[in-house]
CSV table of C-alpha atoms and ligand atoms in Angstrom, one decimal:
chain,number,residue,atom,x,y,z
A,1,UNK,CA,-14.7,12.1,14.7
A,2,UNK,CA,-11.3,12.1,16.1
A,3,UNK,CA,-12.6,12.3,20.1
A,4,UNK,CA,-11.1,8.9,20.9
A,5,UNK,CA,-7.8,10.5,20.5
A,6,UNK,CA,-6.5,7.9,17.9
A,7,UNK,CA,-5.7,9.2,14.5
A,8,UNK,CA,-3.2,8.1,11.2
A,9,UNK,CA,-1.7,10.5,9.3
A,10,UNK,CA,-1.3,10.1,5.6
A,11,UNK,CA,1.1,12.4,4.1
A,12,UNK,CA,0.7,12.8,0.6
A,13,UNK,CA,3.8,14.7,-0.2
A,14,UNK,CA,5.6,11.7,0.8
A,15,UNK,CA,3.8,9.6,-2.0
A,16,UNK,CA,4.3,12.8,-4.0
A,17,UNK,CA,8.2,12.3,-3.6
A,18,UNK,CA,7.9,8.7,-3.8
A,19,UNK,CA,6.2,8.5,-7.5
A,20,UNK,CA,9.1,11.2,-8.6
A,21,UNK,CA,12.1,9.3,-7.0
A,22,UNK,CA,10.6,5.8,-9.0
A,23,UNK,CA,10.2,7.8,-12.2
A,24,UNK,CA,13.7,8.7,-11.9
A,25,UNK,CA,14.3,4.8,-12.1
A,26,UNK,CA,12.3,4.3,-15.8
A,27,UNK,CA,13.2,5.4,-18.6
A,28,UNK,CA,11.2,7.8,-20.3
A,29,UNK,CA,8.7,5.8,-22.6
A,30,UNK,CA,7.9,3.5,-19.6
A,31,UNK,CA,4.1,3.8,-17.9
A,32,UNK,CA,4.4,3.9,-14.3
A,33,UNK,CA,1.2,2.2,-13.2
A,34,UNK,CA,0.4,2.9,-9.5
A,35,UNK,CA,-1.1,0.1,-7.7
A,36,UNK,CA,-3.5,1.6,-5.4
A,37,UNK,CA,-5.7,-1.5,-4.6
A,38,UNK,CA,-7.0,-2.5,-0.6
A,39,UNK,CA,-7.4,1.1,-0.2
A,40,UNK,CA,-4.1,2.3,-1.6
A,41,UNK,CA,-2.5,0.1,1.1
A,42,UNK,CA,-4.4,1.6,3.7
A,43,UNK,CA,-3.5,5.2,2.9
A,44,UNK,CA,-7.1,6.1,1.1
A,45,UNK,CA,-7.2,5.2,-2.7
A,46,UNK,CA,-9.2,8.4,-4.1
A,47,UNK,CA,-6.5,11.1,-2.7
A,48,UNK,CA,-3.4,8.7,-3.2
A,49,UNK,CA,-4.9,8.2,-7.3
A,50,UNK,CA,-5.1,11.9,-7.6
A,51,UNK,CA,-1.5,12.4,-5.7
A,52,UNK,CA,0.2,10.0,-8.1
A,53,UNK,CA,-1.5,10.6,-11.3
A,54,UNK,CA,-0.5,14.6,-10.4
A,55,UNK,CA,3.0,13.5,-9.6
A,56,UNK,CA,3.6,11.4,-13.1
A,57,UNK,CA,2.0,8.0,-12.7
A,58,UNK,CA,0.0,7.4,-16.0
A,59,UNK,CA,-2.3,4.1,-15.1
A,60,UNK,CA,-3.7,2.8,-11.6
A,61,UNK,CA,-3.8,-0.8,-10.8
A,62,UNK,CA,-6.6,-2.3,-8.5
A,63,UNK,CA,-7.6,-5.7,-7.0
A,64,UNK,CA,-11.4,-5.4,-8.2
A,65,UNK,CA,-14.1,-4.1,-9.9
A,66,UNK,CA,-15.6,-2.5,-7.0
A,67,UNK,CA,-12.4,-0.6,-6.5
A,68,UNK,CA,-12.1,0.8,-10.1
A,69,UNK,CA,-15.6,1.9,-9.4
A,70,UNK,CA,-14.9,3.7,-6.3
A,71,UNK,CA,-12.2,5.6,-8.1
A,72,UNK,CA,-14.6,6.3,-11.4
A,73,UNK,CA,-17.1,7.3,-8.6
A,74,UNK,CA,-14.5,10.0,-7.7
A,75,UNK,CA,-14.6,11.3,-11.3
A,76,UNK,CA,-10.7,9.9,-11.8
A,77,UNK,CA,-10.4,9.2,-15.7
A,78,UNK,CA,-7.1,7.5,-15.7
A,79,UNK,CA,-6.6,4.2,-17.3
A,80,UNK,CA,-7.6,1.5,-14.7
A,81,UNK,CA,-6.9,-2.3,-14.9
A,82,UNK,CA,-8.8,-4.8,-12.3
A,83,UNK,CA,-5.4,-7.0,-11.8
A,84,UNK,CA,-7.9,-9.5,-10.0
A,85,UNK,CA,-10.3,-12.4,-11.9
A,86,UNK,CA,-13.3,-10.8,-13.6
A,87,UNK,CA,-16.2,-12.8,-14.8
A,88,UNK,CA,-17.7,-11.8,-18.3
A,89,UNK,CA,-20.8,-10.6,-16.4
A,90,UNK,CA,-19.0,-8.3,-14.3
A,91,UNK,CA,-16.6,-7.2,-17.9
A,92,UNK,CA,-19.9,-5.5,-18.6
A,93,UNK,CA,-20.0,-3.4,-15.9
A,94,UNK,CA,-16.4,-2.5,-16.2
A,95,UNK,CA,-17.0,-1.7,-20.1
A,96,UNK,CA,-19.2,1.3,-19.2
A,97,UNK,CA,-17.3,2.7,-16.9
A,98,UNK,CA,-14.0,2.2,-19.6
A,99,UNK,CA,-12.1,0.1,-17.0
A,100,UNK,CA,-9.8,-2.5,-18.0
A,101,UNK,CA,-9.8,-5.8,-16.9
A,102,UNK,CA,-7.5,-8.8,-16.6
A,103,UNK,CA,-8.3,-11.7,-18.8
A,104,UNK,CA,-6.3,-14.9,-17.1
A,105,UNK,CA,-8.3,-17.5,-18.5
A,106,UNK,CA,-10.0,-18.8,-21.7
A,107,UNK,CA,-13.1,-17.1,-22.6
A,108,UNK,CA,-13.6,-18.5,-26.1
A,109,UNK,CA,-16.4,-21.2,-25.1
A,110,UNK,CA,-18.0,-18.9,-22.7
A,111,UNK,CA,-21.3,-17.0,-23.7
A,112,UNK,CA,-19.8,-13.6,-23.4
A,113,UNK,CA,-21.8,-10.2,-23.6
A,114,UNK,CA,-21.3,-7.8,-26.3
A,115,UNK,CA,-19.6,-4.7,-24.8
A,116,UNK,CA,-20.6,-1.1,-25.5
A,117,UNK,CA,-18.4,0.6,-25.5
A,118,UNK,CA,-15.4,-2.1,-26.1
A,119,UNK,CA,-14.0,-3.7,-23.2
A,120,UNK,CA,-10.5,-3.0,-22.6
A,121,UNK,CA,-8.4,-6.1,-21.8
A,122,UNK,CA,-4.9,-7.2,-20.7
A,123,UNK,CA,-4.1,-10.7,-21.3
A,124,UNK,CA,-2.2,-12.5,-18.4
A,125,UNK,CA,0.1,-15.4,-18.3
A,126,UNK,CA,1.1,-17.4,-15.3
A,127,UNK,CA,5.1,-18.1,-15.3
A,128,UNK,CA,5.8,-19.4,-12.1
A,129,UNK,CA,3.6,-17.7,-9.3
A,130,UNK,CA,0.8,-20.3,-9.8
A,131,UNK,CA,-2.3,-17.7,-8.8
A,132,UNK,CA,-3.8,-16.5,-11.8
A,133,UNK,CA,-3.3,-16.6,-16.0
A,134,UNK,CA,-3.2,-18.5,-18.9
A,135,UNK,CA,-0.2,-21.3,-18.5
A,136,UNK,CA,0.5,-23.0,-21.8
A,137,UNK,CA,1.2,-21.5,-25.2
A,138,UNK,CA,-1.9,-23.1,-26.9
A,139,UNK,CA,-4.1,-21.7,-24.3
A,140,UNK,CA,-2.4,-18.1,-24.7
A,141,UNK,CA,-2.5,-17.9,-28.5
A,142,UNK,CA,-5.8,-19.2,-28.4
A,143,UNK,CA,-6.8,-16.8,-25.9
A,144,UNK,CA,-5.1,-14.0,-28.0
A,145,UNK,CA,-6.6,-15.0,-31.2
A,146,UNK,CA,-10.1,-14.8,-29.8
A,147,UNK,CA,-9.7,-11.2,-28.4
A,148,UNK,CA,-8.3,-9.6,-31.7
A,149,UNK,CA,-11.3,-11.1,-33.5
A,150,UNK,CA,-14.0,-9.6,-31.0
A,151,UNK,CA,-14.6,-5.8,-32.3
A,152,UNK,CA,-16.1,-5.0,-28.9
A,153,UNK,CA,-12.8,-6.3,-27.3
A,154,UNK,CA,-9.8,-3.9,-27.2
A,155,UNK,CA,-6.8,-5.7,-26.5
A,156,UNK,CA,-4.4,-3.3,-24.6
A,157,UNK,CA,-1.9,-5.6,-22.7
A,158,UNK,CA,-0.1,-8.9,-22.3
A,159,UNK,CA,1.5,-9.3,-18.4
A,160,UNK,CA,2.8,-11.8,-16.1
A,161,UNK,CA,3.3,-11.2,-12.2
A,162,UNK,CA,7.0,-11.9,-10.4
A,163,UNK,CA,6.7,-14.3,-7.2
A,164,UNK,CA,10.6,-13.6,-6.0
A,165,UNK,CA,11.6,-10.4,-7.8
A,166,UNK,CA,12.3,-9.4,-3.9
A,167,UNK,CA,14.8,-12.0,-3.2
A,168,UNK,CA,18.7,-11.6,-3.7
A,169,UNK,CA,18.6,-14.6,-6.0
A,170,UNK,CA,17.4,-13.8,-9.0
A,171,UNK,CA,17.2,-17.1,-10.4
A,172,UNK,CA,13.5,-17.9,-10.0
A,173,UNK,CA,12.3,-14.0,-11.4
A,174,UNK,CA,15.1,-14.9,-14.6
A,175,UNK,CA,13.1,-18.2,-15.0
A,176,UNK,CA,9.6,-16.7,-15.4
A,177,UNK,CA,10.9,-14.0,-17.7
A,178,UNK,CA,12.3,-16.4,-19.8
A,179,UNK,CA,8.9,-18.0,-20.1
A,180,UNK,CA,7.4,-14.7,-20.5
A,181,UNK,CA,9.5,-14.1,-23.2
A,182,UNK,CA,8.6,-17.4,-24.7
A,183,UNK,CA,4.9,-17.0,-24.5
A,184,UNK,CA,5.4,-13.5,-26.2
A,185,UNK,CA,7.8,-14.8,-29.1
A,186,UNK,CA,4.7,-17.5,-29.5
A,187,UNK,CA,1.9,-14.6,-30.0
A,188,UNK,CA,4.4,-12.6,-32.4
A,189,UNK,CA,5.1,-15.6,-34.3
A,190,UNK,CA,1.2,-15.8,-34.8
A,191,UNK,CA,0.8,-12.2,-36.1
A,192,UNK,CA,-0.3,-11.1,-32.4
A,193,UNK,CA,1.1,-8.3,-31.1
A,194,UNK,CA,0.0,-6.5,-27.6
A,195,UNK,CA,0.1,-3.0,-27.1
A,196,UNK,CA,1.5,-2.8,-23.4
A,197,UNK,CA,3.7,-5.8,-22.6
A,198,UNK,CA,4.2,-5.4,-18.4
A,199,UNK,CA,5.8,-7.6,-15.7
A,200,UNK,CA,7.5,-5.6,-12.9
A,201,UNK,CA,6.2,-5.3,-9.2
A,202,UNK,CA,8.1,-2.6,-7.0
A,203,UNK,CA,10.8,-5.0,-6.4
A,204,UNK,CA,11.3,-6.0,-10.5
A,205,UNK,CA,10.9,-2.2,-10.9
A,206,UNK,CA,13.5,-1.5,-8.3
A,207,UNK,CA,15.6,-4.0,-9.5
A,208,UNK,CA,16.3,-4.6,-13.4
A,209,UNK,CA,15.6,-2.3,-16.0
A,210,UNK,CA,15.4,-5.6,-18.4
A,211,UNK,CA,11.8,-6.2,-16.8
A,212,UNK,CA,10.2,-2.9,-17.3
A,213,UNK,CA,9.1,-3.6,-20.7
A,214,UNK,CA,6.4,-1.0,-21.7
A,215,UNK,CA,4.8,-0.4,-18.2
A,216,UNK,CA,5.9,-1.2,-14.5
A,217,UNK,CA,3.1,-1.8,-11.9
A,218,UNK,CA,4.5,-0.2,-8.2
A,219,UNK,CA,2.7,-0.9,-5.0
A,220,UNK,CA,4.5,-1.0,-2.1
A,221,UNK,CA,7.1,1.7,-2.8
A,222,UNK,CA,4.9,4.3,-3.4
A,223,UNK,CA,3.8,4.3,0.3
A,224,UNK,CA,7.8,4.2,1.1
A,225,UNK,CA,8.4,0.8,1.6
A,226,UNK,CA,11.1,-1.5,-0.2
A,227,UNK,CA,9.2,-5.1,-0.8
A,228,UNK,CA,11.5,-6.7,1.5
A,229,UNK,CA,13.5,-6.0,4.6
A,230,UNK,CA,16.7,-6.9,2.8
A,231,UNK,CA,15.9,-5.3,-0.5
A,232,UNK,CA,18.4,-2.2,-1.5
A,233,UNK,CA,16.3,0.5,-2.2
A,234,UNK,CA,18.4,2.3,-5.6
A,235,UNK,CA,16.0,5.6,-4.0
A,236,UNK,CA,15.5,7.1,-1.4
A,237,UNK,CA,11.9,6.5,-0.3
A,238,UNK,CA,9.6,8.1,2.3
A,239,UNK,CA,6.9,6.5,4.4
A,240,UNK,CA,3.7,8.1,3.8
A,241,UNK,CA,1.6,6.4,6.9
A,242,UNK,CA,2.0,7.6,10.4
A,243,UNK,CA,0.1,6.0,13.6
A,244,UNK,CA,-0.6,8.0,16.6
A,245,UNK,CA,-2.5,7.5,20.1
A,246,UNK,CA,-2.9,9.8,22.7
A,247,UNK,CA,-2.3,8.5,26.0
A,248,UNK,CA,-5.6,8.1,28.2
A,249,UNK,CA,-4.0,7.7,31.6
A,250,UNK,CA,-1.0,6.9,33.1
A,251,UNK,CA,-0.8,4.8,35.8
A,252,UNK,CA,1.9,3.9,38.5
A,253,UNK,CA,2.2,0.1,38.9
A,254,UNK,CA,4.3,-1.2,41.9
A,255,UNK,CA,6.4,-4.5,41.6
A,256,UNK,CA,4.4,-7.4,41.1
A,257,UNK,CA,1.3,-6.2,40.0
A,258,UNK,CA,0.3,-7.6,36.3
A,259,UNK,CA,-1.0,-5.4,33.2
A,260,UNK,CA,-3.4,-6.5,30.9
A,261,UNK,CA,-5.2,-9.6,29.5
A,262,UNK,CA,-3.4,-12.9,30.6
A,263,UNK,CA,-1.2,-11.0,32.9
A,264,UNK,CA,1.6,-11.7,30.6
A,265,UNK,CA,3.2,-8.7,32.0
A,266,UNK,CA,4.4,-8.3,35.8
A,267,UNK,CA,6.2,-5.5,36.9
A,268,UNK,CA,9.4,-6.1,38.3
A,269,UNK,CA,9.8,-2.8,39.7
A,270,UNK,CA,7.5,0.3,39.9
A,271,UNK,CA,6.6,0.9,36.5
A,272,UNK,CA,4.5,3.9,34.6
A,273,UNK,CA,2.0,2.6,32.4
A,274,UNK,CA,0.2,4.8,29.7
A,275,UNK,CA,-2.8,3.7,28.2
A,276,UNK,CA,-2.9,4.4,24.3
A,277,UNK,CA,-6.6,3.8,22.4
A,278,UNK,CA,-5.0,1.7,19.8
A,279,UNK,CA,-5.3,-2.1,19.2
A,280,UNK,CA,-6.0,-5.0,17.1
A,281,UNK,CA,-9.2,-3.9,15.7
A,282,UNK,CA,-7.2,-0.9,14.4
A,283,UNK,CA,-4.5,-2.9,12.4
A,284,UNK,CA,-2.0,-2.6,15.5
A,285,UNK,CA,-0.8,-6.4,15.2
A,286,UNK,CA,-1.3,-8.5,19.0
A,287,UNK,CA,1.3,-10.4,17.9
A,288,UNK,CA,3.3,-7.0,18.9
A,289,UNK,CA,2.5,-7.8,22.7
A,290,UNK,CA,5.5,-7.8,25.2
A,291,UNK,CA,7.4,-7.2,21.7
A,292,UNK,CA,7.2,-3.9,20.0
A,293,UNK,CA,8.2,-0.2,20.9
A,294,UNK,CA,6.0,2.5,20.4
A,295,UNK,CA,7.7,5.8,20.3
A,296,UNK,CA,7.6,9.0,22.6
A,297,UNK,CA,9.4,12.4,22.4
A,298,UNK,CA,12.1,11.3,20.9
A,299,UNK,CA,12.7,7.9,22.8
A,300,UNK,CA,11.4,4.5,22.5
A,301,UNK,CA,8.9,3.3,24.9
A,302,UNK,CA,8.3,-0.5,25.5
A,303,UNK,CA,4.5,-2.1,24.6
A,304,UNK,CA,3.9,-4.2,27.3
A,305,UNK,CA,0.8,-6.8,28.3
A,306,UNK,CA,-1.5,-8.1,25.6
A,307,UNK,CA,-2.6,-5.9,23.1
A,308,UNK,CA,-6.2,-5.2,23.4
A,309,UNK,CA,-8.9,-5.0,20.9
A,310,UNK,CA,-9.2,-1.4,21.6
A,311,UNK,CA,-6.3,-0.4,23.5
A,312,UNK,CA,-2.7,-1.1,24.6
A,313,UNK,CA,-0.3,-0.3,27.4
A,314,UNK,CA,3.3,1.3,27.0
A,315,UNK,CA,6.0,1.4,29.9
A,316,UNK,CA,6.9,5.3,30.2
A,317,UNK,CA,9.0,4.9,33.4
A,318,UNK,CA,11.9,6.2,31.3
A,319,UNK,CA,10.0,9.6,30.4
A,320,UNK,CA,8.9,11.0,33.8
A,321,UNK,CA,7.6,14.2,32.0
A,322,UNK,CA,5.1,12.0,30.0
A,323,UNK,CA,1.6,12.7,31.3
A,324,UNK,CA,-2.2,11.4,30.0
A,325,UNK,CA,-3.0,13.2,26.9
A,326,UNK,CA,0.5,12.9,25.8
A,327,UNK,CA,1.1,11.4,22.0
A,328,UNK,CA,2.7,7.8,21.6
A,329,UNK,CA,3.6,7.2,17.9
A,330,UNK,CA,2.8,3.4,17.0
A,331,UNK,CA,4.7,3.9,13.4
A,332,UNK,CA,6.0,6.4,11.1
A,333,UNK,CA,7.6,9.9,12.3
A,334,UNK,CA,6.8,11.7,15.4
A,335,UNK,CA,4.7,14.4,13.8
A,336,UNK,CA,6.4,17.7,12.7
A,337,UNK,CA,5.4,21.3,13.6
A,338,UNK,CA,4.6,21.4,9.7
A,339,UNK,CA,2.0,19.1,10.1
A,340,UNK,CA,0.0,21.1,12.6
A,341,UNK,CA,-2.4,23.2,9.9
A,342,UNK,CA,-3.3,20.1,8.0
A,343,UNK,CA,-3.8,18.6,11.7
A,344,UNK,CA,-5.8,21.2,13.1
A,345,UNK,CA,-8.4,21.6,9.5
A,346,UNK,CA,-9.1,18.4,9.5
A,347,UNK,CA,-10.2,18.0,13.3
A,348,UNK,CA,-13.6,19.1,14.2
A,349,UNK,CA,-13.5,21.9,16.4
A,350,UNK,CA,-15.4,19.7,19.0
A,351,UNK,CA,-12.7,17.4,19.1
A,352,UNK,CA,-9.7,19.8,19.3
A,353,UNK,CA,-8.5,19.0,22.6
A,354,UNK,CA,-5.6,20.9,23.8
A,355,UNK,CA,-3.5,17.2,22.9
A,356,UNK,CA,-3.4,18.0,19.2
A,357,UNK,CA,-1.8,21.5,19.4
A,358,UNK,CA,0.4,20.4,22.4
A,359,UNK,CA,1.8,17.3,20.5
A,360,UNK,CA,2.5,18.9,17.2
A,361,UNK,CA,3.9,21.8,18.9
A,362,UNK,CA,6.5,19.2,20.6
A,363,UNK,CA,7.4,17.3,17.6
A,364,UNK,CA,9.4,20.5,16.1
A,365,UNK,CA,12.6,18.9,15.6
A,366,UNK,CA,11.6,15.1,16.4
A,367,UNK,CA,12.7,13.2,13.0
A,368,UNK,CA,13.2,9.6,14.1
A,369,UNK,CA,11.1,6.9,12.5
A,370,UNK,CA,9.8,3.8,13.9
A,371,UNK,CA,9.4,1.6,10.6
A,372,UNK,CA,6.2,-0.6,9.8
A,373,UNK,CA,8.9,-3.0,8.3
A,374,UNK,CA,10.5,-3.5,11.9
A,375,UNK,CA,6.7,-3.8,13.2
A,376,UNK,CA,6.3,-6.5,10.6
A,377,UNK,CA,9.4,-8.4,11.1
A,378,UNK,CA,8.4,-8.5,14.8
A,379,UNK,CA,4.9,-9.7,14.3
A,380,UNK,CA,6.0,-12.1,11.7
A,381,UNK,CA,4.6,-10.4,8.6
A,382,UNK,CA,5.4,-8.0,6.0
A,383,UNK,CA,4.8,-4.1,5.6
A,384,UNK,CA,2.2,-4.7,3.2
A,385,UNK,CA,-0.1,-6.4,5.6
A,386,UNK,CA,0.3,-3.8,8.8
A,387,UNK,CA,-0.1,-0.6,6.2
A,388,UNK,CA,-3.5,-2.3,4.4
A,389,UNK,CA,-4.2,-3.6,7.7
A,390,UNK,CA,-4.9,-0.1,9.1
A,391,UNK,CA,-8.7,-0.3,10.2
A,392,UNK,CA,-11.2,2.3,8.4
A,393,UNK,CA,-12.6,3.5,12.1
A,394,UNK,CA,-9.0,5.0,12.5
A,395,UNK,CA,-9.5,8.8,11.6
A,396,UNK,CA,-7.1,10.3,9.1
A,397,UNK,CA,-5.4,13.4,8.8
A,398,UNK,CA,-4.5,13.8,5.4
A,399,UNK,CA,-1.2,16.1,4.9
A,400,UNK,CA,-1.8,17.5,0.9
A,401,UNK,CA,0.8,17.9,-1.6
A,402,UNK,CA,0.0,21.7,-2.1
A,403,UNK,CA,0.7,22.3,1.7
A,404,UNK,CA,2.9,25.1,2.4
A,405,UNK,CA,5.9,24.4,4.4
A,406,UNK,CA,9.6,25.9,4.6
A,407,UNK,CA,11.9,22.8,5.8
A,408,UNK,CA,9.3,20.2,4.2
A,409,UNK,CA,8.5,16.6,6.1
A,410,UNK,CA,11.2,15.0,4.7
A,411,UNK,CA,12.7,11.8,6.9
B,501,LIG,C1,0.0,-5.9,-5.9
B,501,LIG,C2,0.1,-6.1,-7.7
B,501,LIG,C3,1.5,-5.4,-7.4
B,501,LIG,C4,2.4,-4.6,-6.8
B,501,LIG,O1,3.0,-5.1,-5.7
B,501,LIG,P1,4.0,-4.6,-5.2
B,501,LIG,O2,5.0,-5.5,-4.9
B,501,LIG,O3,3.1,-3.8,-3.9
B,501,LIG,O4,4.9,-3.4,-5.8
B,501,LIG,C5,1.6,-5.3,-9.2
B,501,LIG,N1,1.1,-6.2,-10.0
B,501,LIG,C6,0.0,-7.4,-9.3
B,501,LIG,C7,-0.3,-7.6,-10.2
B,501,LIG,C8,-0.2,-7.2,-8.2
B,501,LIG,O5,-1.2,-8.1,-7.4
């Protein structure tokens, strides 16, 4: 609806760029599974799925059958794998929509229905994450034998998940990969040959080609972020999600006056306080109270006082020209002029106050990026949580990949 003056930009051009960059790290036959779980890490599952497939991804990964069905309902035809646990009854639904499921337990003793059409299955082994998957050689071989005996099941893949591929010390990941090979060797010795072998998440993919096997499963890096703060990226990535709020009021506050719940901020001098309609219910963590900075007109503005459910306050004293209706970037890049058209088309006429045009026009040369990684550090979490925490109530302006621009929204 956009009446509130709060919106996010999902830059599909950045995601397209990131897929192509990640592709350059892969040998040609390696499949790229784009992980679009949790509404594509907050970016919008359907739009992102279409974008990544057009940019060269082969498969999609999701957390649940619900998420997979949402993609099928949007007529997305690519192979989809549910990475989480699925019951035999739920697998019946998956088979009908040609959705592959993860088998991380032994089904041979369960009452498993007959699948029509046949169910696609990826066998999952636990090599050190201790979360999901078969643990022993015996269980793995038994589960694989059972699969291959069933004419209503298609064995598609064999995989594991790395717990520490983003850490500078590779020993945990090496240990997991050694165990993975041990299990794979046991299967092969038994004449059991999984078609697709895969293990690498973003960290494993960008770190070591030996971990790629037949397919990589990339999530966070599609969205422009490294898997960890100190992770060296071999290719340039562009953040795709940007969050903005338009000041609803600017107040001049005198020395000694407090700001917000709990009066945790007290003005030490005359302070200009702007109210921004973004709060923790939008996914901006309350832990950032009195810690983070936002951005306006190319300069940092400190977040002061407690972050409320729906609003927060920033100190704009250093920006004498700042007025009510001006844009504050909570994260991402100050909106460049090239996005004006996409933004204007997305916003219904009745909600088109002048802030929109004014903001985008003002963004002409602004290139500064306020990284989600920085906010994650300040709020004691990881980029993943901030991205996928963006609330559904926040309006999203989508910048399409076909959007025509001369100088392109590169960072
Ligand atoms: C989420 C997930 C991924 C993607 O991880 P990133 O670190 O975001 O690249 C890959 N594999 C599995 C099994 C996952 O659950």
